[in-house]
Amino acid sequence: MSVEAFILCLDDVLIDSVAEPKSVRLVTIRDDINAAIDGAVQKGIKLALVSGMVSHNVVVACEKAFTRDFIKIFSVVVPCDGLGLSELPLMERALLYLGVSAECAIAIICNEVDAIAAKDAGISRHWHLDVPEERDAW
């Protein structure tokens, strides 16, 4: 099955841990995410960002951990407080807005809650940010 979408899951714990000055985790995770996103963009893969944070905090967190323009890379940003369809879980909303089936998506996750949410949304492929071997598997 081909990959049509990457869904990046960011939470405040990840942002806080990677935003520490001189953090090895910051460099590794930021480089891995940027490489995955660059590769996806070159292949025409759609990108979504989901977060349990509210809209303003998502923007601030992305600027803090990555760059000012990082959030602009994504076709869809689904914070916990916006974009309607609030009865749907975040990942399902992202899939709906992207127009991509769960079978054609990969979730880039940072915790077990995100892994469960991806599974509940029908996304069977994921890459945990702290397990680079998972990224290499796809």
PDB file of C-alpha atoms in Angstrom:
ATOM      1  CA  MET A   1       0.000   0.000   0.000  1.00  0.00           C
ATOM      2  CA  SER A   2       1.438   3.353  -0.991  1.00  0.00           C
ATOM      3  CA  VAL A   3       1.879   6.181   1.487  1.00  0.00           C
ATOM      4  CA  GLU A   4      -0.282   9.221   0.760  1.00  0.00           C
ATOM      5  CA  ALA A   5      -0.107  11.051   4.103  1.00  0.00           C
ATOM      6  CA  PHE A   6       2.083  11.632   7.126  1.00  0.00           C
ATOM      7  CA  ILE A   7       0.297  12.668  10.296  1.00  0.00           C
ATOM      8  CA  LEU A   8       2.689  14.232  12.792  1.00  0.00           C
ATOM      9  CA  CYS A   9       1.499  14.179  16.408  1.00  0.00           C
ATOM     10  CA  LEU A  10       3.004  16.817  18.684  1.00  0.00           C
ATOM     11  CA  ASP A  11       2.297  17.235  22.362  1.00  0.00           C
ATOM     12  CA  ASP A  12       3.481  19.694  24.976  1.00  0.00           C
ATOM     13  CA  VAL A  13       5.717  17.098  26.664  1.00  0.00           C
ATOM     14  CA  LEU A  14       7.629  16.517  23.424  1.00  0.00           C
ATOM     15  CA  ILE A  15       7.909  20.239  22.746  1.00  0.00           C
ATOM     16  CA  ASP A  16       9.150  20.937  26.275  1.00  0.00           C
ATOM     17  CA  SER A  17      11.753  18.179  26.054  1.00  0.00           C
ATOM     18  CA  VAL A  18      13.050  19.156  22.630  1.00  0.00           C
ATOM     19  CA  ALA A  19      13.048  22.881  23.331  1.00  0.00           C
ATOM     20  CA  GLU A  20      15.748  22.612  25.988  1.00  0.00           C
ATOM     21  CA  PRO A  21      18.887  24.441  24.846  1.00  0.00           C
ATOM     22  CA  LYS A  22      21.604  22.055  23.672  1.00  0.00           C
ATOM     23  CA  SER A  23      19.234  19.090  23.949  1.00  0.00           C
ATOM     24  CA  VAL A  24      20.517  16.031  22.077  1.00  0.00           C
ATOM     25  CA  ARG A  25      16.927  14.877  21.771  1.00  0.00           C
ATOM     26  CA  LEU A  26      16.027  18.190  20.143  1.00  0.00           C
ATOM     27  CA  VAL A  27      18.667  17.833  17.454  1.00  0.00           C
ATOM     28  CA  THR A  28      17.845  14.190  16.758  1.00  0.00           C
ATOM     29  CA  ILE A  29      14.079  14.579  16.675  1.00  0.00           C
ATOM     30  CA  ARG A  30      14.123  17.857  14.776  1.00  0.00           C
ATOM     31  CA  ASP A  31      16.501  16.417  12.178  1.00  0.00           C
ATOM     32  CA  ASP A  32      14.455  13.219  11.845  1.00  0.00           C
ATOM     33  CA  ILE A  33      11.173  15.101  11.482  1.00  0.00           C
ATOM     34  CA  ASN A  34      12.629  17.561   8.992  1.00  0.00           C
ATOM     35  CA  ALA A  35      14.147  14.732   6.928  1.00  0.00           C
ATOM     36  CA  ALA A  36      10.859  12.815   6.911  1.00  0.00           C
ATOM     37  CA  ILE A  37       8.906  15.923   5.948  1.00  0.00           C
ATOM     38  CA  ASP A  38      11.370  16.903   3.208  1.00  0.00           C
ATOM     39  CA  GLY A  39      11.173  13.395   1.766  1.00  0.00           C
ATOM     40  CA  ALA A  40       7.389  13.432   1.951  1.00  0.00           C
ATOM     41  CA  VAL A  41       7.125  16.800   0.215  1.00  0.00           C
ATOM     42  CA  GLN A  42       9.408  15.609  -2.597  1.00  0.00           C
ATOM     43  CA  LYS A  43       7.188  12.557  -3.083  1.00  0.00           C
ATOM     44  CA  GLY A  44       3.951  14.562  -2.995  1.00  0.00           C
ATOM     45  CA  ILE A  45       2.811  13.036   0.291  1.00  0.00           C
ATOM     46  CA  LYS A  46       0.212  15.095   2.170  1.00  0.00           C
ATOM     47  CA  LEU A  47       1.135  16.358   5.628  1.00  0.00           C
ATOM     48  CA  ALA A  48      -1.042  16.893   8.688  1.00  0.00           C
ATOM     49  CA  LEU A  49      -0.166  18.029  12.176  1.00  0.00           C
ATOM     50  CA  VAL A  50      -2.374  16.943  15.075  1.00  0.00           C
ATOM     51  CA  SER A  51      -2.035  18.052  18.655  1.00  0.00           C
ATOM     52  CA  GLY A  52      -3.864  17.891  21.946  1.00  0.00           C
ATOM     53  CA  MET A  53      -2.801  21.505  22.462  1.00  0.00           C
ATOM     54  CA  VAL A  54      -5.019  24.491  21.654  1.00  0.00           C
ATOM     55  CA  SER A  55      -4.405  26.430  18.426  1.00  0.00           C
ATOM     56  CA  HIS A  56      -2.286  29.233  19.832  1.00  0.00           C
ATOM     57  CA  ASN A  57      -0.083  26.837  21.785  1.00  0.00           C
ATOM     58  CA  VAL A  58       0.495  24.682  18.696  1.00  0.00           C
ATOM     59  CA  VAL A  59       1.797  27.688  16.773  1.00  0.00           C
ATOM     60  CA  VAL A  60       4.014  28.845  19.645  1.00  0.00           C
ATOM     61  CA  ALA A  61       5.320  25.322  20.273  1.00  0.00           C
ATOM     62  CA  CYS A  62       6.238  24.792  16.621  1.00  0.00           C
ATOM     63  CA  GLU A  63       8.104  28.091  16.556  1.00  0.00           C
ATOM     64  CA  LYS A  64       9.840  27.225  19.831  1.00  0.00           C
ATOM     65  CA  ALA A  65      10.988  23.746  18.842  1.00  0.00           C
ATOM     66  CA  PHE A  66      11.428  24.111  15.083  1.00  0.00           C
ATOM     67  CA  THR A  67      11.195  27.350  13.082  1.00  0.00           C
ATOM     68  CA  ARG A  68       8.767  30.183  12.578  1.00  0.00           C
ATOM     69  CA  ASP A  69       7.582  28.732   9.264  1.00  0.00           C
ATOM     70  CA  PHE A  70       7.457  25.067  10.328  1.00  0.00           C
ATOM     71  CA  ILE A  71       3.679  24.989  10.741  1.00  0.00           C
ATOM     72  CA  LYS A  72       3.174  26.350   7.204  1.00  0.00           C
ATOM     73  CA  ILE A  73       4.502  23.092   5.730  1.00  0.00           C
ATOM     74  CA  PHE A  74       1.354  21.200   6.719  1.00  0.00           C
ATOM     75  CA  SER A  75      -1.743  20.966   4.538  1.00  0.00           C
ATOM     76  CA  VAL A  76      -3.865  20.537   7.659  1.00  0.00           C
ATOM     77  CA  VAL A  77      -3.294  21.452  11.304  1.00  0.00           C
ATOM     78  CA  VAL A  78      -5.758  19.883  13.749  1.00  0.00           C
ATOM     79  CA  PRO A  79      -5.502  21.301  17.270  1.00  0.00           C
ATOM     80  CA  CYS A  80      -7.819  20.076  19.998  1.00  0.00           C
ATOM     81  CA  ASP A  81      -9.943  23.239  19.865  1.00  0.00           C
ATOM     82  CA  GLY A  82     -10.680  23.811  16.235  1.00  0.00           C
ATOM     83  CA  LEU A  83     -11.675  22.919  12.692  1.00  0.00           C
ATOM     84  CA  GLY A  84     -15.165  21.700  13.554  1.00  0.00           C
ATOM     85  CA  LEU A  85     -16.153  18.045  13.585  1.00  0.00           C
ATOM     86  CA  SER A  86     -15.294  18.014  17.276  1.00  0.00           C
ATOM     87  CA  GLU A  87     -17.040  14.676  17.720  1.00  0.00           C
ATOM     88  CA  LEU A  88     -14.282  12.992  15.696  1.00  0.00           C
ATOM     89  CA  PRO A  89     -10.891  12.160  17.235  1.00  0.00           C
ATOM     90  CA  LEU A  90      -7.986  14.302  16.006  1.00  0.00           C
ATOM     91  CA  MET A  91      -6.399  11.714  13.713  1.00  0.00           C
ATOM     92  CA  GLU A  92      -9.699  10.839  12.100  1.00  0.00           C
ATOM     93  CA  ARG A  93     -10.301  14.547  11.469  1.00  0.00           C
ATOM     94  CA  ALA A  94      -6.864  14.851   9.861  1.00  0.00           C
ATOM     95  CA  LEU A  95      -7.560  11.894   7.557  1.00  0.00           C
ATOM     96  CA  LEU A  96     -10.934  13.359   6.610  1.00  0.00           C
ATOM     97  CA  TYR A  97      -9.518  16.800   5.838  1.00  0.00           C
ATOM     98  CA  LEU A  98      -6.650  15.286   3.825  1.00  0.00           C
ATOM     99  CA  GLY A  99      -8.997  12.970   1.948  1.00  0.00           C
ATOM    100  CA  VAL A 100      -6.763   9.982   2.657  1.00  0.00           C
ATOM    101  CA  SER A 101      -7.691   6.538   3.940  1.00  0.00           C
ATOM    102  CA  ALA A 102      -6.085   5.256   7.131  1.00  0.00           C
ATOM    103  CA  GLU A 103      -4.431   2.439   5.178  1.00  0.00           C
ATOM    104  CA  CYS A 104      -2.465   5.019   3.166  1.00  0.00           C
ATOM    105  CA  ALA A 105      -1.232   7.043   6.161  1.00  0.00           C
ATOM    106  CA  ILE A 106       1.701   6.858   8.538  1.00  0.00           C
ATOM    107  CA  ALA A 107       1.453   8.419  11.992  1.00  0.00           C
ATOM    108  CA  ILE A 108       4.605   9.985  13.387  1.00  0.00           C
ATOM    109  CA  ILE A 109       4.025   9.693  17.120  1.00  0.00           C
ATOM    110  CA  CYS A 110       5.715  10.704  20.355  1.00  0.00           C
ATOM    111  CA  ASN A 111       3.864   8.708  23.005  1.00  0.00           C
ATOM    112  CA  GLU A 112       1.662   5.702  23.689  1.00  0.00           C
ATOM    113  CA  VAL A 113      -1.519   7.792  23.674  1.00  0.00           C
ATOM    114  CA  ASP A 114      -0.783   8.805  20.079  1.00  0.00           C
ATOM    115  CA  ALA A 115      -0.074   5.182  19.164  1.00  0.00           C
ATOM    116  CA  ILE A 116      -3.480   4.153  20.516  1.00  0.00           C
ATOM    117  CA  ALA A 117      -5.184   7.076  18.745  1.00  0.00           C
ATOM    118  CA  ALA A 118      -3.535   6.070  15.460  1.00  0.00           C
ATOM    119  CA  LYS A 119      -4.675   2.484  15.900  1.00  0.00           C
ATOM    120  CA  ASP A 120      -8.204   3.626  16.777  1.00  0.00           C
ATOM    121  CA  ALA A 121      -8.242   5.724  13.584  1.00  0.00           C
ATOM    122  CA  GLY A 122      -7.244   2.645  11.582  1.00  0.00           C
ATOM    123  CA  ILE A 123      -3.659   3.763  10.948  1.00  0.00           C
ATOM    124  CA  SER A 124      -1.589   0.615  11.288  1.00  0.00           C
ATOM    125  CA  ARG A 125       1.777   2.106  10.305  1.00  0.00           C
ATOM    126  CA  HIS A 126       3.567   4.438  12.656  1.00  0.00           C
ATOM    127  CA  TRP A 127       6.987   5.717  13.561  1.00  0.00           C
ATOM    128  CA  HIS A 128       7.698   6.552  17.192  1.00  0.00           C
ATOM    129  CA  LEU A 129      10.025   9.556  17.316  1.00  0.00           C
ATOM    130  CA  ASP A 130      12.285   7.922  19.891  1.00  0.00           C
ATOM    131  CA  VAL A 131      12.666   4.702  17.850  1.00  0.00           C
ATOM    132  CA  PRO A 132      14.557   5.550  14.631  1.00  0.00           C
ATOM    133  CA  GLU A 133      14.418   1.925  13.492  1.00  0.00           C
ATOM    134  CA  GLU A 134      10.663   2.302  13.003  1.00  0.00           C
ATOM    135  CA  ARG A 135      11.256   5.144  10.552  1.00  0.00           C
ATOM    136  CA  ASP A 136      13.765   3.045   8.650  1.00  0.00           C
ATOM    137  CA  ALA A 137      11.211   0.225   8.344  1.00  0.00           C
ATOM    138  CA  TRP A 138       9.093   2.187   5.898  1.00  0.00           C
TER     139      TRP A 138
END
